[in-house]
Short mmCIF file of C-alpha atoms in Angstrom, two decimals:
data_model
loop_
_atom_site.label_atom_id
_atom_site.label_comp_id
_atom_site.label_asym_id
_atom_site.label_seq_id
_atom_site.Cartn_x
_atom_site.Cartn_y
_atom_site.Cartn_z
CA UNK A 51 28.70 17.97 -54.48
CA UNK A 52 25.71 18.49 -52.25
CA UNK A 53 24.49 22.01 -51.42
CA UNK A 54 25.15 23.01 -47.99
CA UNK A 55 21.99 22.60 -45.53
CA UNK A 56 19.90 25.70 -45.59
CA UNK A 57 18.32 25.10 -42.20
CA UNK A 58 20.41 27.65 -40.47
CA UNK A 59 20.36 30.13 -43.06
CA UNK A 60 19.28 33.93 -42.23
CA UNK A 61 16.70 35.59 -44.38
CA UNK A 62 16.44 39.10 -45.71
CA UNK A 63 13.54 40.66 -46.82
CA UNK A 64 12.67 43.95 -48.20
CA UNK A 65 11.02 45.77 -51.18
CA UNK A 66 9.67 42.67 -52.68
CA UNK A 67 12.84 40.38 -52.47
CA UNK A 68 13.91 37.57 -50.49
CA UNK A 69 17.50 36.34 -50.09
CA UNK A 70 19.04 33.71 -47.90
CA UNK A 71 22.62 33.86 -46.43
CA UNK A 72 24.80 32.65 -43.73
CA UNK A 73 27.93 33.90 -41.78
CA UNK A 74 30.94 31.79 -42.09
CA UNK A 75 34.72 32.41 -41.39
CA UNK A 76 35.35 33.07 -44.96
CA UNK A 77 32.65 35.92 -45.33
CA UNK A 78 29.03 36.25 -45.43
CA UNK A 79 27.69 33.86 -47.97
CA UNK A 80 24.34 34.54 -50.22
CA UNK A 81 22.64 31.64 -51.54
CA UNK A 82 21.95 31.00 -55.27
CA UNK A 83 18.51 32.00 -56.09
CA UNK A 84 18.44 34.87 -53.70
CA UNK A 85 16.84 38.21 -55.18
CA UNK A 86 18.26 41.68 -55.33
CA UNK A 87 16.32 44.96 -55.96
CA UNK A 88 17.13 46.59 -59.23
CA UNK A 89 16.59 50.40 -58.13
CA UNK A 90 19.20 51.87 -56.11
CA UNK A 91 18.43 54.69 -53.76
CA UNK A 92 20.02 57.97 -54.68
CA UNK A 93 22.12 57.79 -51.48
CA UNK A 94 23.57 54.50 -51.98
CA UNK A 95 27.22 54.24 -51.20
CA UNK A 96 29.43 54.31 -54.31
CA UNK A 97 31.21 51.11 -53.12
CA UNK A 98 27.94 49.14 -53.06
CA UNK A 99 26.77 50.66 -56.50
CA UNK A 100 30.10 49.52 -58.03
CA UNK A 101 29.95 46.05 -56.52
CA UNK A 102 26.48 45.76 -57.83
CA UNK A 103 27.49 46.69 -61.30
CA UNK A 104 30.44 44.36 -61.31
CA UNK A 105 28.09 41.53 -59.99
CA UNK A 106 25.73 42.03 -63.04
CA UNK A 107 28.57 42.21 -65.48
CA UNK A 108 30.23 39.09 -64.16
CA UNK A 109 26.87 37.32 -64.61
CA UNK A 110 26.50 36.53 -60.68
CA UNK A 111 23.36 38.78 -60.43
CA UNK A 112 21.03 38.12 -63.40
CA UNK A 113 18.25 40.12 -64.91
CA UNK A 114 14.83 38.35 -63.70
CA UNK A 115 12.36 40.85 -64.82
CA UNK A 116 11.69 43.30 -62.17
CA UNK A 117 14.49 41.97 -59.82
CA UNK A 118 17.96 40.65 -59.97
CA UNK A 119 18.62 36.72 -59.08
CA UNK A 120 21.93 35.43 -57.83
CA UNK A 121 23.33 32.71 -60.16
CA UNK A 122 25.46 31.09 -57.62
CA UNK A 123 26.59 31.17 -54.02
CA UNK A 124 28.27 34.56 -53.62
CA UNK A 125 30.74 35.49 -50.43
CA UNK A 126 30.82 39.10 -49.37
CA UNK A 127 33.21 40.49 -46.94
CA UNK A 128 30.28 41.14 -44.37
CA UNK A 129 26.55 40.83 -43.85
CA UNK A 130 26.03 44.56 -44.26
CA UNK A 131 27.76 44.52 -47.68
CA UNK A 132 25.57 41.49 -48.68
CA UNK A 133 22.45 43.48 -47.28
CA UNK A 134 23.53 46.61 -49.21
CA UNK A 135 24.04 44.97 -52.67
CA UNK A 136 20.80 43.11 -52.13
CA UNK A 137 18.54 46.05 -51.14
CA UNK A 138 20.24 48.57 -53.16
CA UNK A 139 20.83 50.82 -50.13
CA UNK A 140 23.25 51.09 -47.49
CA UNK A 141 22.26 48.54 -44.67
CA UNK A 142 23.12 47.22 -41.41
CA UNK A 143 23.49 43.42 -41.90
CA UNK A 144 23.32 42.54 -38.14
CA UNK A 145 19.86 44.00 -38.06
CA UNK A 146 18.57 43.05 -41.62
CA UNK A 147 19.41 39.37 -41.65
CA UNK A 148 17.25 37.25 -39.51
CA UNK A 149 16.37 33.73 -38.59
CA UNK A 150 13.20 31.80 -39.07
CA UNK A 151 12.08 32.80 -35.72
CA UNK A 152 12.66 36.44 -36.74
CA UNK A 153 15.58 37.07 -34.59
CA UNK A 154 18.29 39.63 -36.16
CA UNK A 155 21.86 38.42 -36.56
CA UNK A 156 22.94 40.78 -33.87
CA UNK A 157 20.59 39.03 -31.50
CA UNK A 158 21.90 35.74 -32.37
CA UNK A 159 25.42 36.71 -31.92
CA UNK A 160 24.69 38.15 -28.59
CA UNK A 161 22.87 35.07 -27.47
CA UNK A 162 25.80 32.94 -28.72
CA UNK A 163 28.22 35.22 -26.50
CA UNK A 164 26.12 34.62 -23.30
#
């Protein structure tokens, strides 16, 4: 089956990684090929650290040298969880995920409401 369009995807950048994802009714889907940092900050939330380890063990995150790479589309329960796992630190997904124009997810959501 053809991959869903990536035109409306949001972009996450930080610490030398780039990821693409989008919000759906099922959760926040991060695209195959998205990158994640290897280094976690010491203050990372235990839940995020455990989820990162589980995704590596399941082969969802694969070792790609200095970074991890997503081997499949993966649905996180929120944009913040997705950003936190990829960035290796606690993150506000509504601020971290941006569209091609640089608008944050929060700005997009507020514009959709008005």
